[in-house]
Each structure stands twice: as C-alpha cells, then as structure tokens.
C-alpha cells in the first residue's frame, strides 16, 4: 500500500507549542526550561541507533491546583518543555545532514529531463519510491527516518519554492515478480515524474534466477519510460545476510547495471556504496545495518538518502545549466 508522509517543521513546532500550553499552567509558562533533551542518537552518532525516549504525561488529576508544591510544578513544567523540545528535535533531524561521505570517483547518475523541466517550469514534481522493505522503511525508528521521507526533506530544502511529493510505494518481502503485478496501480497510474526503483535484494535471498529478475526489471523500466517518467534503479544492500549469497548478489548488481545501460536510465549502486562505507571508510557494519543483519538503520537510511539526493540535485542542475549529460552515465561506477 502506498504511503506519503509530508513533514513540515513549522507546522510541527506550532502543534508542539499548542501542546505545551495544555500541559503547563499559565503562571508557569514563563519559567526557564531545563537543558534540552539529547539529539536523536542514530543521526548524531553513527555508533548508536536508538529511538528518542518518551516522557509520560502527568496523571495526578484533570487540573493542577494552585496549592501544589512548587517543586512538583517545576518538575511538571520541565517535563512538558522537554517533551516539546524532543518532538521538535526529532522533526528537525530530517532537515539535517549526517556525517556521510560518497565513495571515491563518484559520477553523475545521468539525465533526469522530466524532473528538471518540471522544476524549471515551476510545476509540481511527483516522485514514486518503488521497492520492498528498505523502501517501506523497515529498521527505521520513525516514519520521518525512512529514505523516501529524508529524500523529500532534502529536495524541498534545495528547491524551497517547488511543490515536491515523494510517495512511498515500498512493500516488504517483494521482488520483481510481485512488484510487476502492482506496477500499474502503485506507480504508473500516479503519473510520476521520477520513479526510484529499489529491487533485487529479495531475489538474492530467495535464490531467484538473477537473469529472470533482470528481464522483469527491464520490462518494467520500459513500461515506466513509455509513460514518460524518469527512472533510477537501486540495487541490493551490502549487509551480512545478502553477503551470504555473494555470487548471486554480485551477478544481480551487474545485471541491474546492464539494464540501466541498455535502457539509458540512472542507477544508484547501493551495494558498492555501502561496501565502500565499511571497507574504505572503516565504518562498522552495525552502524548502518540493524541487528537482523539485513535492514538499514536510521543512519544507513539517512546517508543513503543524502547521497541519492545529492545525485538527483546534481543531475537536475546540470540539465538546467544546459550541460549535456549522457543518460548511460551512472552513479559511483568505477572507471
């Protein structure tokens, strides 16, 4: 089932302020708040992946009487203010970049002419993130930390006057055979300007034939292109569970790269990028993969979305400047 989470920091802060007014009596609202709650661990420190703690609201009664102990009043005030700051910080995290480097020798993913033309014309841009559980966001601690929502926040920050929608059409457990069955209704019928298709991981884990998967993906890309959308493919993730099937994973990534070359669409080689994090940048796997050995953590999704967003912005910028970007030039492919 498709889902779409628009997050606007200003709206959230307004709602938080209103909530604070309900928790704190008027006579205490002017008091100074205690130090703000700590930052979201997974986004401020790659070595941690914990969701923000929640403080329970007071349940001593429907209202606070005037003769309540001042110390108790101060404690209630502090808890309410801390809660507001915690919610605001969580919302603000989607607008923050994580300390994340691209792999060496990165290149443009190629041409995204429809997205660029829509932005130049000031028209709304619709992006569909199509895929399985890592698109849906399994492993993230909150909806705003899935890769589609982090990507949406980044693009809206880059193009503040643009109307940009990112639809999450991820469904856990699926691969090309299941995705092709809902390609029309979940993707093409939405008339997207860009389709980001994450595929191949479950095919590797289920020991499906990589060649058959590649043929289905090529057919799907052709249908998406015929509908007029730009396309970017995303290959499997580098993780312990996938690496148990190293031969199949290697063949899958090569075949998806070949599909991108033949159909002249972009590709974000997630497997190579994540491998670079571990082997070249010395980032422990547990920093970007959760304990199941398969799905990405908040930090992993954040870095992935950030690098993908950087490439989309770069490609759109080149087209807007009139630079001829060959469509078969793909991101992060080694020379």
Short mmCIF file of C-alpha atoms in Angstrom, two decimals:
data_model
loop_
_atom_site.label_atom_id
_atom_site.label_comp_id
_atom_site.label_asym_id
_atom_site.label_seq_id
_atom_site.Cartn_x
_atom_site.Cartn_y
_atom_site.Cartn_z
CA UNK A 1 0.00 0.00 0.00
CA UNK A 2 1.41 3.38 -0.94
CA UNK A 3 2.09 5.91 1.79
CA UNK A 4 3.11 9.55 1.80
CA UNK A 5 4.43 11.43 4.80
CA UNK A 6 4.80 15.22 4.28
CA UNK A 7 6.73 16.73 7.19
CA UNK A 8 6.81 20.49 7.68
CA UNK A 9 8.91 21.68 10.60
CA UNK A 10 6.96 24.92 11.07
CA UNK A 11 3.67 23.05 11.38
CA UNK A 12 5.12 20.62 13.88
CA UNK A 13 6.59 23.40 16.03
CA UNK A 14 3.23 25.20 16.09
CA UNK A 15 1.50 21.99 17.17
CA UNK A 16 4.13 21.42 19.84
CA UNK A 17 3.62 24.92 21.25
CA UNK A 18 -0.10 24.30 21.47
CA UNK A 19 0.51 21.01 23.24
CA UNK A 20 2.80 22.74 25.74
CA UNK A 21 0.08 25.22 26.63
CA UNK A 22 -2.18 22.34 27.60
CA UNK A 23 0.42 20.78 29.89
CA UNK A 24 1.68 23.91 31.69
CA UNK A 25 -0.38 26.38 33.77
CA UNK A 26 -0.30 29.99 32.61
CA UNK A 27 1.53 31.09 35.76
CA UNK A 28 4.41 28.76 34.98
CA UNK A 29 4.76 29.12 31.23
CA UNK A 30 7.26 31.95 31.56
CA UNK A 31 9.73 29.87 33.61
CA UNK A 32 13.07 28.93 32.09
CA UNK A 33 13.18 25.39 30.70
CA UNK A 34 15.83 22.86 31.79
CA UNK A 35 18.54 21.89 29.25
CA UNK A 36 17.09 20.41 26.01
CA UNK A 37 16.86 16.69 25.51
CA UNK A 38 19.74 14.93 23.69
CA UNK A 39 19.83 14.66 19.93
CA UNK A 40 18.43 11.67 18.08
CA UNK A 41 21.19 9.09 18.65
CA UNK A 42 21.10 7.40 15.27
CA UNK A 43 21.53 10.67 13.42
CA UNK A 44 24.09 12.40 15.64
CA UNK A 45 26.33 9.37 16.29
CA UNK A 46 26.64 6.53 13.74
CA UNK A 47 27.67 4.12 16.50
CA UNK A 48 24.23 4.39 18.11
CA UNK A 49 20.75 3.52 16.83
CA UNK A 50 18.12 4.22 19.47
CA UNK A 51 14.79 5.97 19.24
CA UNK A 52 14.09 9.05 21.36
CA UNK A 53 12.62 8.28 24.81
CA UNK A 54 9.15 9.44 25.71
CA UNK A 55 8.05 11.10 28.95
CA UNK A 56 4.63 10.11 30.29
CA UNK A 57 2.19 12.99 30.88
CA UNK A 58 1.09 13.72 34.44
CA UNK A 59 -1.91 11.70 35.60
CA UNK A 60 -2.40 13.16 39.09
CA UNK A 61 -5.65 14.90 38.11
CA UNK A 62 -7.55 16.80 35.44
CA UNK A 63 -6.06 20.12 36.55
CA UNK A 64 -3.19 21.47 38.66
CA UNK A 65 -4.35 23.17 41.83
CA UNK A 66 -2.84 26.45 42.97
CA UNK A 67 -1.58 24.91 46.23
CA UNK A 68 0.51 22.21 44.57
CA UNK A 69 4.11 22.07 45.82
CA UNK A 70 6.29 24.50 43.73
CA UNK A 71 8.91 21.77 43.25
CA UNK A 72 6.28 19.47 41.75
CA UNK A 73 5.07 22.30 39.50
CA UNK A 74 8.61 22.93 38.27
CA UNK A 75 9.08 19.24 37.55
CA UNK A 76 5.88 19.11 35.51
CA UNK A 77 6.92 22.22 33.61
CA UNK A 78 10.33 20.77 32.85
CA UNK A 79 8.86 17.50 31.59
CA UNK A 80 6.40 19.28 29.31
CA UNK A 81 9.06 21.57 27.86
CA UNK A 82 11.47 18.65 27.41
CA UNK A 83 8.78 16.74 25.55
CA UNK A 84 8.12 19.67 23.21
CA UNK A 85 11.84 20.07 22.51
CA UNK A 86 12.22 16.36 21.95
CA UNK A 87 9.43 16.32 19.34
CA UNK A 88 10.80 19.44 17.67
CA UNK A 89 14.31 17.97 17.55
CA UNK A 90 13.04 14.75 16.02
CA UNK A 91 11.24 16.76 13.35
CA UNK A 92 14.32 18.91 12.76
CA UNK A 93 16.54 15.86 12.25
CA UNK A 94 15.06 15.22 8.81
CA UNK A 95 16.49 18.57 7.71
CA UNK A 96 19.99 17.75 8.99
CA UNK A 97 22.82 16.07 7.11
CA UNK A 98 24.65 13.15 8.70
CA UNK A 99 28.48 12.87 8.55
CA UNK A 100 28.47 10.78 5.40
CA UNK A 101 30.95 10.71 2.51
CA UNK A 102 30.37 9.43 -1.04
CA UNK A 103 32.62 6.72 -2.42
CA UNK A 104 35.70 7.76 -4.36
CA UNK A 105 35.27 8.56 -8.05
CA UNK A 106 31.52 9.22 -7.88
CA UNK A 107 29.85 10.41 -11.08
CA UNK A 108 26.51 11.83 -12.12
CA UNK A 109 23.67 9.34 -12.39
CA UNK A 110 22.81 10.80 -15.79
CA UNK A 111 19.86 12.62 -17.21
CA UNK A 112 16.61 13.39 -15.36
CA UNK A 113 14.98 15.58 -18.02
CA UNK A 114 11.38 15.37 -16.85
CA UNK A 115 12.21 16.34 -13.26
CA UNK A 116 14.41 19.21 -14.45
CA UNK A 117 11.82 20.55 -16.88
CA UNK A 118 9.10 20.47 -14.21
CA UNK A 119 11.28 22.37 -11.74
CA UNK A 120 12.25 24.97 -14.34
CA UNK A 121 8.58 25.46 -15.26
CA UNK A 122 7.55 25.76 -11.61
CA UNK A 123 5.25 22.75 -11.91
CA UNK A 124 4.62 20.14 -9.18
CA UNK A 125 7.03 17.21 -9.11
CA UNK A 126 5.86 13.72 -8.13
CA UNK A 127 8.43 11.05 -7.21
CA UNK A 128 7.49 7.44 -6.50
CA UNK A 129 9.86 5.35 -4.39
CA UNK A 130 9.08 1.79 -5.51
CA UNK A 131 10.54 -1.25 -3.80
CA UNK A 132 10.45 -3.64 -0.87
CA UNK A 133 11.12 -3.35 2.88
CA UNK A 134 14.09 -0.97 2.66
CA UNK A 135 11.88 1.43 0.71
CA UNK A 136 8.98 0.89 3.08
CA UNK A 137 11.44 1.69 5.87
CA UNK A 138 11.84 -1.46 7.95
CA UNK A 139 14.53 -0.83 10.56
CA UNK A 140 13.92 2.91 10.88
CA UNK A 141 12.73 4.15 14.27
CA UNK A 142 10.09 6.56 12.92
CA UNK A 143 8.39 7.31 9.57
CA UNK A 144 10.39 10.51 9.09
CA UNK A 145 13.64 8.49 9.05
CA UNK A 146 12.76 6.29 6.07
CA UNK A 147 14.77 7.05 2.97
CA UNK A 148 11.82 8.45 0.93
CA UNK A 149 10.95 10.96 3.66
CA UNK A 150 14.55 12.01 4.22
CA UNK A 151 14.92 12.43 0.44
CA UNK A 152 11.74 14.53 0.33
CA UNK A 153 13.07 16.81 3.08
CA UNK A 154 16.38 17.26 1.27
CA UNK A 155 14.78 18.09 -2.08
CA UNK A 156 12.32 20.53 -0.51
CA UNK A 157 15.21 22.23 1.23
CA UNK A 158 17.09 22.52 -2.08
CA UNK A 159 14.02 23.72 -4.00
CA UNK A 160 12.00 25.65 -1.37
CA UNK A 161 9.54 27.14 -3.85
CA UNK A 162 8.78 23.82 -5.56
CA UNK A 163 5.83 21.53 -4.83
CA UNK A 164 7.60 18.18 -4.43
CA UNK A 165 5.80 14.97 -3.41
CA UNK A 166 7.59 11.70 -2.64
CA UNK A 167 5.23 8.71 -2.50
CA UNK A 168 6.44 5.65 -0.60
CA UNK A 169 5.34 2.60 -2.61
CA UNK A 170 7.54 0.11 -0.79
CA UNK A 171 6.14 -3.25 0.31
CA UNK A 172 8.21 -5.63 2.42
CA UNK A 173 9.07 -9.08 1.11
CA UNK A 174 8.50 -8.32 -2.56
CA UNK A 175 10.79 -8.52 -5.53
CA UNK A 176 10.36 -8.13 -9.28
CA UNK A 177 7.61 -10.77 -9.79
CA UNK A 178 5.32 -9.22 -7.14
CA UNK A 179 6.26 -5.64 -7.99
CA UNK A 180 5.38 -6.12 -11.65
CA UNK A 181 1.86 -7.12 -10.60
CA UNK A 182 1.29 -3.73 -8.95
CA UNK A 183 3.47 -1.60 -11.23
CA UNK A 184 0.47 -0.07 -12.99
CA UNK A 185 -1.61 0.83 -9.94
CA UNK A 186 1.18 1.68 -7.47
CA UNK A 187 3.42 3.57 -9.89
CA UNK A 188 2.29 4.35 -13.45
CA UNK A 189 -1.24 5.43 -12.53
CA UNK A 190 0.25 8.14 -10.28
CA UNK A 191 1.85 9.77 -13.35
CA UNK A 192 5.20 10.28 -11.59
CA UNK A 193 7.98 12.46 -12.93
CA UNK A 194 10.59 10.16 -11.41
CA UNK A 195 10.46 6.53 -10.30
CA UNK A 196 13.19 5.30 -7.96
CA UNK A 197 13.03 1.51 -8.15
CA UNK A 198 14.81 -0.49 -5.43
CA UNK A 199 14.90 -4.15 -6.43
CA UNK A 200 16.92 -7.36 -6.28
CA UNK A 201 17.58 -7.99 -2.59
CA UNK A 202 14.72 -10.43 -2.01
CA UNK A 203 15.54 -12.17 -5.28
CA UNK A 204 19.01 -12.86 -3.90
CA UNK A 205 17.68 -14.04 -0.53
CA UNK A 206 15.05 -16.26 -2.20
CA UNK A 207 17.58 -17.71 -4.68
CA UNK A 208 15.60 -16.46 -7.66
CA UNK A 209 17.29 -16.54 -11.04
CA UNK A 210 19.13 -13.19 -11.45
CA UNK A 211 18.68 -13.28 -15.22
CA UNK A 212 14.92 -13.73 -14.89
CA UNK A 213 14.78 -10.87 -12.38
CA UNK A 214 16.76 -8.62 -14.72
CA UNK A 215 14.39 -9.38 -17.60
CA UNK A 216 11.38 -8.42 -15.48
CA UNK A 217 13.08 -5.21 -14.38
CA UNK A 218 13.93 -4.31 -17.96
CA UNK A 219 10.29 -4.86 -18.93
CA UNK A 220 9.14 -2.71 -16.02
CA UNK A 221 11.58 0.10 -16.84
CA UNK A 222 10.35 0.09 -20.44
CA UNK A 223 6.75 0.49 -19.25
CA UNK A 224 7.69 3.32 -16.90
CA UNK A 225 9.61 5.10 -19.67
CA UNK A 226 6.70 4.67 -22.07
CA UNK A 227 4.56 6.55 -19.54
CA UNK A 228 7.04 9.44 -19.69
CA UNK A 229 8.79 9.11 -16.31
CA UNK A 230 12.47 9.37 -15.46
CA UNK A 231 13.87 6.24 -13.81
CA UNK A 232 16.63 5.49 -11.31
CA UNK A 233 17.36 1.89 -10.24
CA UNK A 234 18.73 0.91 -6.82
CA UNK A 235 20.49 -2.43 -6.41
CA UNK A 236 20.72 -4.64 -3.26
CA UNK A 237 22.27 -3.51 0.01
CA UNK A 238 25.66 -4.60 1.30
CA UNK A 239 24.82 -6.48 4.51
CA UNK A 240 25.69 -9.78 6.22
CA UNK A 241 22.50 -11.57 5.08
CA UNK A 242 23.00 -10.51 1.47
CA UNK A 243 26.72 -11.29 1.60
CA UNK A 244 25.88 -14.90 2.46
CA UNK A 245 24.80 -15.11 -1.19
CA UNK A 246 27.84 -13.28 -2.56
CA UNK A 247 27.85 -14.87 -6.01
CA UNK A 248 24.15 -14.21 -6.62
CA UNK A 249 24.40 -10.67 -5.20
CA UNK A 250 27.35 -9.88 -7.45
CA UNK A 251 25.54 -11.13 -10.51
CA UNK A 252 22.39 -9.24 -9.57
CA UNK A 253 24.22 -5.91 -9.24
CA UNK A 254 25.96 -6.43 -12.59
CA UNK A 255 22.71 -7.32 -14.36
CA UNK A 256 20.85 -4.32 -12.93
CA UNK A 257 23.72 -2.11 -14.09
CA UNK A 258 23.37 -3.66 -17.53
CA UNK A 259 19.62 -2.95 -17.56
CA UNK A 260 20.33 0.68 -16.68
CA UNK A 261 22.85 0.89 -19.51
CA UNK A 262 20.55 -0.69 -22.08
CA UNK A 263 17.52 1.39 -21.11
CA UNK A 264 19.64 4.53 -20.59
CA UNK A 265 18.40 5.21 -17.07
CA UNK A 266 20.19 6.14 -13.88
CA UNK A 267 21.34 3.70 -11.23
CA UNK A 268 22.40 4.19 -7.63
CA UNK A 269 24.70 1.21 -6.87
CA UNK A 270 23.80 0.86 -3.21
CA UNK A 271 25.80 -2.34 -2.77
CA UNK A 272 29.06 -0.69 -3.87
CA UNK A 273 28.36 2.46 -1.85
CA UNK A 274 27.65 0.55 1.39
CA UNK A 275 30.66 -1.70 0.81
CA UNK A 276 32.76 1.45 0.50
CA UNK A 277 31.42 2.69 3.85
CA UNK A 278 32.74 -0.46 5.52
CA UNK A 279 35.90 -1.33 3.60
CA UNK A 280 37.22 2.10 2.58
CA UNK A 281 35.74 4.43 5.20
CA UNK A 282 36.13 1.93 8.09
CA UNK A 283 32.53 2.28 9.31
CA UNK A 284 31.43 -0.83 11.27
CA UNK A 285 28.55 -2.68 9.62
CA UNK A 286 26.47 -2.44 12.79
CA UNK A 287 26.49 1.35 12.38
CA UNK A 288 24.40 1.19 9.20
CA UNK A 289 22.68 -2.22 9.41
CA UNK A 290 20.38 -3.25 12.27
CA UNK A 291 20.75 -6.43 14.32
CA UNK A 292 18.87 -8.64 11.82
CA UNK A 293 21.90 -8.36 9.52
CA UNK A 294 19.79 -7.17 6.60
CA UNK A 295 17.88 -3.94 7.00
CA UNK A 296 19.40 -0.48 7.25
CA UNK A 297 19.48 1.62 10.41
CA UNK A 298 18.43 5.27 10.74
CA UNK A 299 22.00 6.32 9.95
CA UNK A 300 22.16 3.98 6.95
CA UNK A 301 18.89 5.29 5.52
CA UNK A 302 19.99 8.88 6.18
CA UNK A 303 23.32 8.52 4.39
CA UNK A 304 21.75 6.57 1.52
CA UNK A 305 19.02 9.19 1.02
CA UNK A 306 21.53 12.01 1.34
CA UNK A 307 23.85 10.66 -1.37
CA UNK A 308 20.92 9.81 -3.64
CA UNK A 309 19.50 13.31 -3.15
CA UNK A 310 22.88 14.88 -3.91
CA UNK A 311 23.00 13.00 -7.22
CA UNK A 312 19.46 13.99 -8.17
CA UNK A 313 20.22 17.64 -7.40
CA UNK A 314 23.47 17.47 -9.38
CA UNK A 315 21.79 15.87 -12.40
CA UNK A 316 18.93 18.37 -12.39
CA UNK A 317 21.39 21.25 -12.02
CA UNK A 318 23.44 20.14 -14.99
CA UNK A 319 20.38 19.92 -17.20
CA UNK A 320 19.12 23.33 -16.05
CA UNK A 321 22.51 24.80 -16.96
CA UNK A 322 22.33 23.25 -20.41
CA UNK A 323 25.02 20.63 -19.83
CA UNK A 324 24.59 17.54 -21.99
CA UNK A 325 24.63 14.61 -19.55
CA UNK A 326 24.68 11.18 -21.24
CA UNK A 327 21.85 9.05 -19.90
CA UNK A 328 24.01 5.96 -19.62
CA UNK A 329 26.49 7.56 -17.22
CA UNK A 330 25.69 6.07 -13.82
CA UNK A 331 26.44 6.99 -10.24
CA UNK A 332 29.56 5.73 -8.46
CA UNK A 333 30.51 3.26 -11.17
CA UNK A 334 34.31 2.72 -11.10
CA UNK A 335 36.26 3.67 -14.22
#
